[in-house]
PDB file of C-alpha atoms in Angstrom:
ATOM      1  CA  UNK O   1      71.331  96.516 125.622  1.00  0.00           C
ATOM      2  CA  UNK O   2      73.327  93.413 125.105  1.00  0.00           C
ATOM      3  CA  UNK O   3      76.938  93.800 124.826  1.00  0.00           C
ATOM      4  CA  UNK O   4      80.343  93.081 126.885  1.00  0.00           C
ATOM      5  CA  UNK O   5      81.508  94.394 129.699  1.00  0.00           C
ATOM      6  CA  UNK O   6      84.824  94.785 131.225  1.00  0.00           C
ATOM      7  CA  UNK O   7      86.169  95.971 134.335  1.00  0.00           C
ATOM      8  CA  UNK O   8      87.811  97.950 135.532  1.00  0.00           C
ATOM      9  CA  UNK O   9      88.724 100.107 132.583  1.00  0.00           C
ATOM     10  CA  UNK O  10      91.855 101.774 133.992  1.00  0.00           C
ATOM     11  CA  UNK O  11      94.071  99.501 136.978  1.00  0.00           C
ATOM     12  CA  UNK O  12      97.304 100.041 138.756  1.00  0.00           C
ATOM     13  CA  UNK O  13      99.521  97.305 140.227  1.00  0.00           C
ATOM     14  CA  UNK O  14     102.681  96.957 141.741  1.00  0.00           C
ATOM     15  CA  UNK O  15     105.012  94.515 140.813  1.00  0.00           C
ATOM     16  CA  UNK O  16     104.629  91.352 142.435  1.00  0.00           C
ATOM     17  CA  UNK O  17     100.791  91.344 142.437  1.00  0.00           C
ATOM     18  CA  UNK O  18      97.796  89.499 140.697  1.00  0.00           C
ATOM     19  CA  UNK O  19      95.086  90.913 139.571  1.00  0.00           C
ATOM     20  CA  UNK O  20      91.888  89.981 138.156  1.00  0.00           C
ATOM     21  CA  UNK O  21      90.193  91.791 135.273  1.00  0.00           C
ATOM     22  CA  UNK O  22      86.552  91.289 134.641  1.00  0.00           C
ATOM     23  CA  UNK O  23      84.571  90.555 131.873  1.00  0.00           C
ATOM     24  CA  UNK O  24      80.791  89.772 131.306  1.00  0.00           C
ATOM     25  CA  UNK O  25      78.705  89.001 128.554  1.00  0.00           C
ATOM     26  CA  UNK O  26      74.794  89.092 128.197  1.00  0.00           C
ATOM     27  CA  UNK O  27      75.079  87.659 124.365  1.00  0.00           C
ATOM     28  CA  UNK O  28      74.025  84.612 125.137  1.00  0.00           C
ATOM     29  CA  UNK O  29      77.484  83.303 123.330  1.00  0.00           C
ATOM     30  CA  UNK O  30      78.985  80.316 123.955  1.00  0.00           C
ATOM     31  CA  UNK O  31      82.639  81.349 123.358  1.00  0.00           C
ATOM     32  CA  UNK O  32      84.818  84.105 125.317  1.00  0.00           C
ATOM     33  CA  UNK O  33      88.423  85.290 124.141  1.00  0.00           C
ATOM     34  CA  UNK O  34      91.087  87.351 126.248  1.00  0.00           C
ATOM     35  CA  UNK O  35      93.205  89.530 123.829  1.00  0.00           C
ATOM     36  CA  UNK O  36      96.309  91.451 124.606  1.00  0.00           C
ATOM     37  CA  UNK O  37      97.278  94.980 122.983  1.00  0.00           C
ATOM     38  CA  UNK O  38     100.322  96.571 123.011  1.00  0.00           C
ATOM     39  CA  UNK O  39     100.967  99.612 121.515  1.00  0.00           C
ATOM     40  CA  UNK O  40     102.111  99.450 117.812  1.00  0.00           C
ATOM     41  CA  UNK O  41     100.979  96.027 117.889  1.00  0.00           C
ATOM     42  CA  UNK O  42      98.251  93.937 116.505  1.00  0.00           C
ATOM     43  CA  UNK O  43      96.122  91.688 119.188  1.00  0.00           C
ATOM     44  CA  UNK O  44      97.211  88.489 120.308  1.00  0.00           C
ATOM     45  CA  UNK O  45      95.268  85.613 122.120  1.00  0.00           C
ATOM     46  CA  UNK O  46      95.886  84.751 125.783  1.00  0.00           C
ATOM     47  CA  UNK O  47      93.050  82.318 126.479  1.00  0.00           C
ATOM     48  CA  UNK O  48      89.872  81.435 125.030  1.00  0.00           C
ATOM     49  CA  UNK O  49      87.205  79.106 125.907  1.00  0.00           C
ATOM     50  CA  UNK O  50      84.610  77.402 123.886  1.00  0.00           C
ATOM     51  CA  UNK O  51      82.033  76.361 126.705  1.00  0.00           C
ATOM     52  CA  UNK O  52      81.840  76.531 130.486  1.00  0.00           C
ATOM     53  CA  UNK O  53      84.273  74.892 132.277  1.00  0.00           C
ATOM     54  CA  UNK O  54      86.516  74.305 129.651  1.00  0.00           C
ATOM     55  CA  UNK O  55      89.148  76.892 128.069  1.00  0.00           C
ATOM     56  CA  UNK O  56      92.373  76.732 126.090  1.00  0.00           C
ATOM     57  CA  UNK O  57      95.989  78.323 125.973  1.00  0.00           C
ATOM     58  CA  UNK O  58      96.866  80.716 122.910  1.00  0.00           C
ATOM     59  CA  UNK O  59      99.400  82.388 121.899  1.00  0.00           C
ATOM     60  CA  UNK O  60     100.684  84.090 124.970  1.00  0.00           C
ATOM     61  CA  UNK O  61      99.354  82.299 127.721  1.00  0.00           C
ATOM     62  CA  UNK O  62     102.249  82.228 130.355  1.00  0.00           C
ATOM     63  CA  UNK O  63     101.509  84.301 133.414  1.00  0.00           C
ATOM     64  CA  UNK O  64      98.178  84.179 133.251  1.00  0.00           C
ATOM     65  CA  UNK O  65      94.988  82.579 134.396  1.00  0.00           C
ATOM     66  CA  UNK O  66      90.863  82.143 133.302  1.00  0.00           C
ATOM     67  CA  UNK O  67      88.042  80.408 134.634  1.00  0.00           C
ATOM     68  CA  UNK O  68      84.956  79.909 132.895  1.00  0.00           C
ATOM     69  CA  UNK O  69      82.378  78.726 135.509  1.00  0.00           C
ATOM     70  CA  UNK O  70      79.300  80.361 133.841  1.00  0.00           C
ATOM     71  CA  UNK O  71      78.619  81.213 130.566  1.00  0.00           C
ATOM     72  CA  UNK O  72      78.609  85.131 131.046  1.00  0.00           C
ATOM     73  CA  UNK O  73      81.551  85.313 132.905  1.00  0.00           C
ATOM     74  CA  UNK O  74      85.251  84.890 132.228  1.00  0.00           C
ATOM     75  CA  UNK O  75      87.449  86.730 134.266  1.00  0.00           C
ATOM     76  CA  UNK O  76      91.220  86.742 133.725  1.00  0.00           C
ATOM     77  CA  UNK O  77      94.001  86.880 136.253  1.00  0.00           C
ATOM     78  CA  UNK O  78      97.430  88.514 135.696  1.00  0.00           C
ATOM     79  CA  UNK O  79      99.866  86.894 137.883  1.00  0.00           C
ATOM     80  CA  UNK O  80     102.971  88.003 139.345  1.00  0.00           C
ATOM     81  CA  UNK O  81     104.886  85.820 136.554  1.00  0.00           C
ATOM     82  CA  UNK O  82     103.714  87.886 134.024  1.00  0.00           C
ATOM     83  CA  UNK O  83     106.880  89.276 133.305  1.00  0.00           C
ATOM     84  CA  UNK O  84     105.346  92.345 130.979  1.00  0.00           C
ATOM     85  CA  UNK O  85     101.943  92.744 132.354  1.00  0.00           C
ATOM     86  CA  UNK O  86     101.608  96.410 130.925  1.00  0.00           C
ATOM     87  CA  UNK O  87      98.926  96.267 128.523  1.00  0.00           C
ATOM     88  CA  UNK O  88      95.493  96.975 127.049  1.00  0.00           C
ATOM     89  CA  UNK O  89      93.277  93.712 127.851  1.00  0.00           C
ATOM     90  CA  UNK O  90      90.197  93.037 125.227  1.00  0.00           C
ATOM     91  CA  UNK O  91      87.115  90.498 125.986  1.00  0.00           C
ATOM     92  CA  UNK O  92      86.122  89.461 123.050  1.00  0.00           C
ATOM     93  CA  UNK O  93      82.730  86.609 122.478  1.00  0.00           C
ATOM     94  CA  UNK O  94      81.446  84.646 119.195  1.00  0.00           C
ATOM     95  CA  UNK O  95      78.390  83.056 118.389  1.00  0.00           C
ATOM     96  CA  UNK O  96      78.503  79.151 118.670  1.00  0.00           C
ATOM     97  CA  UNK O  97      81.815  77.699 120.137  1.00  0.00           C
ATOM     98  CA  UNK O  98      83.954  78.312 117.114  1.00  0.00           C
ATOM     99  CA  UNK O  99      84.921  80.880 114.512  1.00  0.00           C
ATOM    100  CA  UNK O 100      82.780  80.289 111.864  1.00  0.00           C
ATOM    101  CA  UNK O 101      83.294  83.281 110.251  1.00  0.00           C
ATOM    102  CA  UNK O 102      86.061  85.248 112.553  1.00  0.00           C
ATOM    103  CA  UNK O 103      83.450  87.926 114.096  1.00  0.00           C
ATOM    104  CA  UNK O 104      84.496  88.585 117.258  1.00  0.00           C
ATOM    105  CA  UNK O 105      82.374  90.992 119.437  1.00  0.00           C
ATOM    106  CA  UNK O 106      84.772  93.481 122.083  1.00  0.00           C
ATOM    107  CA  UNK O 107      84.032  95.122 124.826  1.00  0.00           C
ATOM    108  CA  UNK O 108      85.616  98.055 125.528  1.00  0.00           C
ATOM    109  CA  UNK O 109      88.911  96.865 126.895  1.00  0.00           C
ATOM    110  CA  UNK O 110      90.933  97.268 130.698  1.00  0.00           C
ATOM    111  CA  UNK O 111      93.934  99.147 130.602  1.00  0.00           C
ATOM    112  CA  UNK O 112      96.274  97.414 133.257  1.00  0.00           C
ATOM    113  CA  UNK O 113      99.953  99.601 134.252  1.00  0.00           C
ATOM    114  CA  UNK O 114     102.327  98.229 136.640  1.00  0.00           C
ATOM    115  CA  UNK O 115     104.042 100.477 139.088  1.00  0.00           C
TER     116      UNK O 115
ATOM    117  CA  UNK E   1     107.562  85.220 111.579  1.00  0.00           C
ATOM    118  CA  UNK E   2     104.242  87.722 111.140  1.00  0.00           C
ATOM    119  CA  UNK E   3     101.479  85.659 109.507  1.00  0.00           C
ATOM    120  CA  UNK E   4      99.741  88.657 108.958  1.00  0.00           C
ATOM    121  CA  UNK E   5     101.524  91.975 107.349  1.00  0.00           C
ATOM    122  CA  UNK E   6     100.034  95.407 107.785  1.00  0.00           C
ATOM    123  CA  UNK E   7     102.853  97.595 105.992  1.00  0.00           C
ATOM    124  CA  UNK E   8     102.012 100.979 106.591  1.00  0.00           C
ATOM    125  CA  UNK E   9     101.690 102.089 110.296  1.00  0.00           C
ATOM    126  CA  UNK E  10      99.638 104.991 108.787  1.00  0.00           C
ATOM    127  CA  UNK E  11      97.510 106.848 106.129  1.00  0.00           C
ATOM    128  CA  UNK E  12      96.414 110.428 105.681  1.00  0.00           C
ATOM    129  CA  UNK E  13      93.753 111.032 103.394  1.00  0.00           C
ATOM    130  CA  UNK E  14      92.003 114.353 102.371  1.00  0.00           C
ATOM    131  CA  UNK E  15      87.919 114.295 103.155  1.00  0.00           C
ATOM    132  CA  UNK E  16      85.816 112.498 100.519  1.00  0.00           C
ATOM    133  CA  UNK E  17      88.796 111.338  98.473  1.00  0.00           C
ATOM    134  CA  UNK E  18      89.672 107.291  99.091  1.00  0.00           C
ATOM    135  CA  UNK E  19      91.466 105.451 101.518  1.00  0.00           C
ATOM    136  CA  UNK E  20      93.006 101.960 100.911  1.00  0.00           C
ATOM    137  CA  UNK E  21      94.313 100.242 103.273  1.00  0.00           C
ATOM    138  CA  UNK E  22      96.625  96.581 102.647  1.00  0.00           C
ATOM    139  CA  UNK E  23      97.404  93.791 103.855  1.00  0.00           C
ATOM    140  CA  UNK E  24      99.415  90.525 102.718  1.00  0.00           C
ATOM    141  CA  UNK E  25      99.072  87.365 104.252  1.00  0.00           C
ATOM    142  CA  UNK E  26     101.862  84.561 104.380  1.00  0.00           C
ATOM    143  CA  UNK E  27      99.124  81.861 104.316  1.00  0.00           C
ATOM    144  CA  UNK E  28      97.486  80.301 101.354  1.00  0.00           C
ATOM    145  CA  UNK E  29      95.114  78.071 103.516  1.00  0.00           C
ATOM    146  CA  UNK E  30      93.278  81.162 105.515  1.00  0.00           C
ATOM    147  CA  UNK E  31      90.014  80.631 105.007  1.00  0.00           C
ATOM    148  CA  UNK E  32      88.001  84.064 106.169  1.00  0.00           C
ATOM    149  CA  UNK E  33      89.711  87.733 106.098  1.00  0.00           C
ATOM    150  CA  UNK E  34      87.852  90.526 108.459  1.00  0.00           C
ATOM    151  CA  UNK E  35      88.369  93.826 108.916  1.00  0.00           C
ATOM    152  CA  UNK E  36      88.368  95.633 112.256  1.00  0.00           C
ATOM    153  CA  UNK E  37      88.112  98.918 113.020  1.00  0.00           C
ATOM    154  CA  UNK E  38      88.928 100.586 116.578  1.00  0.00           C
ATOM    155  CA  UNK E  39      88.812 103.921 118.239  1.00  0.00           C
ATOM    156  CA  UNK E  40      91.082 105.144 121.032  1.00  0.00           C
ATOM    157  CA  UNK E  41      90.687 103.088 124.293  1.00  0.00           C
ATOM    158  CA  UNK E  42      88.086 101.192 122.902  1.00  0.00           C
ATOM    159  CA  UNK E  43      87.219  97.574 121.750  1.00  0.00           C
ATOM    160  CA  UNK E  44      87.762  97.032 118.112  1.00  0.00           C
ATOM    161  CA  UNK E  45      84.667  96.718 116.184  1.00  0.00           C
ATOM    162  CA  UNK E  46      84.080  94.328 113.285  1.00  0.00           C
ATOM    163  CA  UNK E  47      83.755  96.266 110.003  1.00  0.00           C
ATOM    164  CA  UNK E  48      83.674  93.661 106.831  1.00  0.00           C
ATOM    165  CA  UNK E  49      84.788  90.393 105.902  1.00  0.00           C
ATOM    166  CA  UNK E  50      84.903  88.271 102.876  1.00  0.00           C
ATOM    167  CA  UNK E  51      85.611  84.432 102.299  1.00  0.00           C
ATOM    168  CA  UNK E  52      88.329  82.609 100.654  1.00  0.00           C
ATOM    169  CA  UNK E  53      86.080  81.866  97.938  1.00  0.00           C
ATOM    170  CA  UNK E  54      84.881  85.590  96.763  1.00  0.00           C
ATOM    171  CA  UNK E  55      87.266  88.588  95.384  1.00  0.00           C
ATOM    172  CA  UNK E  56      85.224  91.361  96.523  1.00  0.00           C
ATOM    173  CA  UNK E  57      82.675  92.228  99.226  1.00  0.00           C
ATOM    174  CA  UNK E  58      81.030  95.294  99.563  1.00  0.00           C
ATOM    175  CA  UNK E  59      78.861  97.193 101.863  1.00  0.00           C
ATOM    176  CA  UNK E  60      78.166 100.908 101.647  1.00  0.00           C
ATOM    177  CA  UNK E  61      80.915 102.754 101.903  1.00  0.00           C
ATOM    178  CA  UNK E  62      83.093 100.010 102.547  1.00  0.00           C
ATOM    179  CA  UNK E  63      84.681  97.044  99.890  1.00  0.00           C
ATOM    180  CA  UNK E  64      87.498  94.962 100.311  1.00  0.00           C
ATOM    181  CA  UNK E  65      88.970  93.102  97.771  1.00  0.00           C
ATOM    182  CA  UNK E  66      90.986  89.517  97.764  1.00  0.00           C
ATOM    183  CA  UNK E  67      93.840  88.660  95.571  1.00  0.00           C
ATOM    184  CA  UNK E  68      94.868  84.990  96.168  1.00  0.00           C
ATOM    185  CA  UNK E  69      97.245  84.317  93.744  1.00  0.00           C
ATOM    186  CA  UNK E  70      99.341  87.264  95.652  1.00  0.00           C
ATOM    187  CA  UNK E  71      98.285  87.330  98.978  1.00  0.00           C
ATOM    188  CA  UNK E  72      97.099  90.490  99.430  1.00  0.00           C
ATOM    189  CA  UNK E  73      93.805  92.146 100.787  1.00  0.00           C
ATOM    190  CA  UNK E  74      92.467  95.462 100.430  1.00  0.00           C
ATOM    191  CA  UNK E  75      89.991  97.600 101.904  1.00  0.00           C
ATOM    192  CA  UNK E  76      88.588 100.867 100.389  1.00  0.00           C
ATOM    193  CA  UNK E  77      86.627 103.284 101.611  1.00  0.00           C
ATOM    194  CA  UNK E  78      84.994 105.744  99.656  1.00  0.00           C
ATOM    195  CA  UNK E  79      84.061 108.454 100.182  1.00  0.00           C
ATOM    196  CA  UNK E  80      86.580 108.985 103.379  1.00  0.00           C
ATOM    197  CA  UNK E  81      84.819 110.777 106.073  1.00  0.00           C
ATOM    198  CA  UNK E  82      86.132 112.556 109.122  1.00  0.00           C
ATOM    199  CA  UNK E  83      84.460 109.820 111.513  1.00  0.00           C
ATOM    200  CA  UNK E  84      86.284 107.461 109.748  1.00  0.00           C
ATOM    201  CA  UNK E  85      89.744 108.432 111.249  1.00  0.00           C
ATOM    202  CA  UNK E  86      90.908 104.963 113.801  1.00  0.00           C
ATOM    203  CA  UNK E  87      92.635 102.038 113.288  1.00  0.00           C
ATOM    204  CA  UNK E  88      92.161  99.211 110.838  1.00  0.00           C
ATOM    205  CA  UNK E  89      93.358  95.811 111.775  1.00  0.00           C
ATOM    206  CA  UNK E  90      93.510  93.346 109.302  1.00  0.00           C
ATOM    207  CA  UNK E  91      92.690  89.902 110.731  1.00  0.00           C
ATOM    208  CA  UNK E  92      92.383  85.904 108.965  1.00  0.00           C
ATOM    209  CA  UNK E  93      90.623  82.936 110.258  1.00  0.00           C
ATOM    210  CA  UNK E  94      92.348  79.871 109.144  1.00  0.00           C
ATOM    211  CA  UNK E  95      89.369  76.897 109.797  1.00  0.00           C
ATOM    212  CA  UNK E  96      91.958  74.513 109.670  1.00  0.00           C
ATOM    213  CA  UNK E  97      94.215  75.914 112.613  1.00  0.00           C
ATOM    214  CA  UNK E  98      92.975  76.307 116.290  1.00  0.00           C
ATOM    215  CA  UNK E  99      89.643  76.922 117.003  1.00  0.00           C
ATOM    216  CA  UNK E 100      90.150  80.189 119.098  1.00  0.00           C
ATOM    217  CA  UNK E 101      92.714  82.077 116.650  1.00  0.00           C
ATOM    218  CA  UNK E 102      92.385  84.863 114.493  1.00  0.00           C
ATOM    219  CA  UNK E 103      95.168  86.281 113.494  1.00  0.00           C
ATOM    220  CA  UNK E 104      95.416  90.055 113.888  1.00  0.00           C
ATOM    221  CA  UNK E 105      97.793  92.343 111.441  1.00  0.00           C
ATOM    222  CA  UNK E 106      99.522  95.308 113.483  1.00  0.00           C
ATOM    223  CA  UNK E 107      96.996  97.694 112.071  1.00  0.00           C
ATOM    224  CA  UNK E 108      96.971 101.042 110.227  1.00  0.00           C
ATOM    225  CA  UNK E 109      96.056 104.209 111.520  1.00  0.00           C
ATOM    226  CA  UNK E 110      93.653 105.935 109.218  1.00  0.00           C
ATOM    227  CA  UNK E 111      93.650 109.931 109.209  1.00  0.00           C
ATOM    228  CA  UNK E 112      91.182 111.214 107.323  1.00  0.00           C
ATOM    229  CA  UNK E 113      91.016 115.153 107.079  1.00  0.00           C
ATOM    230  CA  UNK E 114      88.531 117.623 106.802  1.00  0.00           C
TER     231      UNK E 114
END
C-alpha cells in the first residue's frame, strides 16, 4: 500500500542531543513537509522541500535540519539548539512540487520527549 | 497575530444531530480552505476543501460553506456519528504566499455522543 512512513513513533532524548526522525514516502510525490504539533496547537511548518536536493525554511526552522537526497526520503534532525524540542513531528507529501490545492498527505507522526 | 482562528477548543454533540464547526480567517487573498481531520497520535487526514471561488462544497456527510465578505468558514456534518469524534483543523492555502505553507487553525475537538 502506498502511504508515509515515519519513524520511530515514540523517542526519548536527553538534553544536549540530536536526533534524527525518519520519514519515507512510496507516493511517488515530488514534495515533502516536516510539521510540528504541540498540544493545543495547530501545525506549523519546519521545512519543506519541493524536489531533491533542494528544501526551504518555514515557519519554525531554527534548531533544526533536512536533507532531501532522494525523492522518498526526507529525514529531519533535531539539534541540540532546539531549545523546545518536545513535540509531535508530522511528514506530510503533495502531488507536484507545490500546493495546488493544499492536500497534504500525513503519515502517522513521531512523538519526540526530551529528558 | 493568528492568520487562522479556530474559536472553540471543543464541541459536544448528541449522535445523529449536527455538528458545525468555524473558522475565520484574517486573510482576504487565501485562495483554497481544507479541512483536516485527526485521531489521537495519528497523522491528520484531509477531509474537504473548497476554493475561493465557490460558497459551498459538499460530499456525503460532509459540507462546508464559505462566507467571504466575513471571513468565516464552516463545516457541517450531518448526521454526527460516533466515529466522527477527533479533531478538525481548519487550514488555507494562500497561492500567492510561499509555496510550502498552509496555514493550520488550532483545531476543534469534536465529541460526538452516542
Amino acid at each position: 500500500d502506498g502511504g508515509i512512513t515515519q519513524s520511530p513513533k515514540y523517542l526519548f532524548r536527553k538534553e544536549g542531543q540530536n536526533v534524527t526522525l525518519s520519514c519515507e514516502q512510496n507516493l511517488n510525490h515530488d514534495a515533502m513537509y516536516w510539521y510540528r504539533q504541540d498540544p493545543g496547537q495547530g501545525l506549523r511548518l519546519i521545512y519543506y522541500s519541493q524536489i531533491v536536493n533542494d528544501f526551504q525554511k518555514g515557519d519554525i526552522a531554527e534548531g533544526y535540519s533536512v536533507s532531501r537526497e532522494k525523492k522518498e526520503s526526507f529525514p529531519l534532525t533535531v539539534t541540540s539548539a532546539q531549545k523546545n524540542p518536545t513535540a509531535f513531528y508530522l511528514c506530510a507529501s503533495s502531488i507536484g512540487q507545490g500546493l495546488s490545492t493544499g492536500e497534504l498527505f500525513f503519515g502517522e507522526g513521531s512523538r519526540l520527549t526530551v529528558l | 497575530d493568528q492568520q487562522v482562528k479556530q474559536n472553540s477548543p471543543s464541541l459536544s454533540v448528541q449522535e445523529g444531530r449536527i455538528s458545525i464547526l468555524n473558522c475565520d480567517y484574517t486573510n482576504s487573498m487565501f485562495d483554497y480552505f481544507l479541512w483536516y481531520k485527526k485521531y489521537p497520535a495519528e497523522g491528520p487526514t484531509f477531509l474537504i476543501s473548497i476554493s475561493s471561488i465557490k460558497d459551498k462544497n459538499e460530499d456525503g456527510r460532509f459540507t462546508v460553506f464559505l462566507n467571504k465578505s466575513a471571513k468565516h468558514l464552516s463545516l457541517h456534518i450531518v448526521p454526527s456519528q460516533p466515529g466522527d469524534s477527533a479533531v478538525y483543523f481548519c487550514a488555507v492555502l494562500n497561492y500567492g504566499g510561499s509555496q510550502g505553507n498552509l496555514i493550520f487553525g488550532k483545531g476543534t475537538k469534536l465529541s460526538v455522543k452516542p
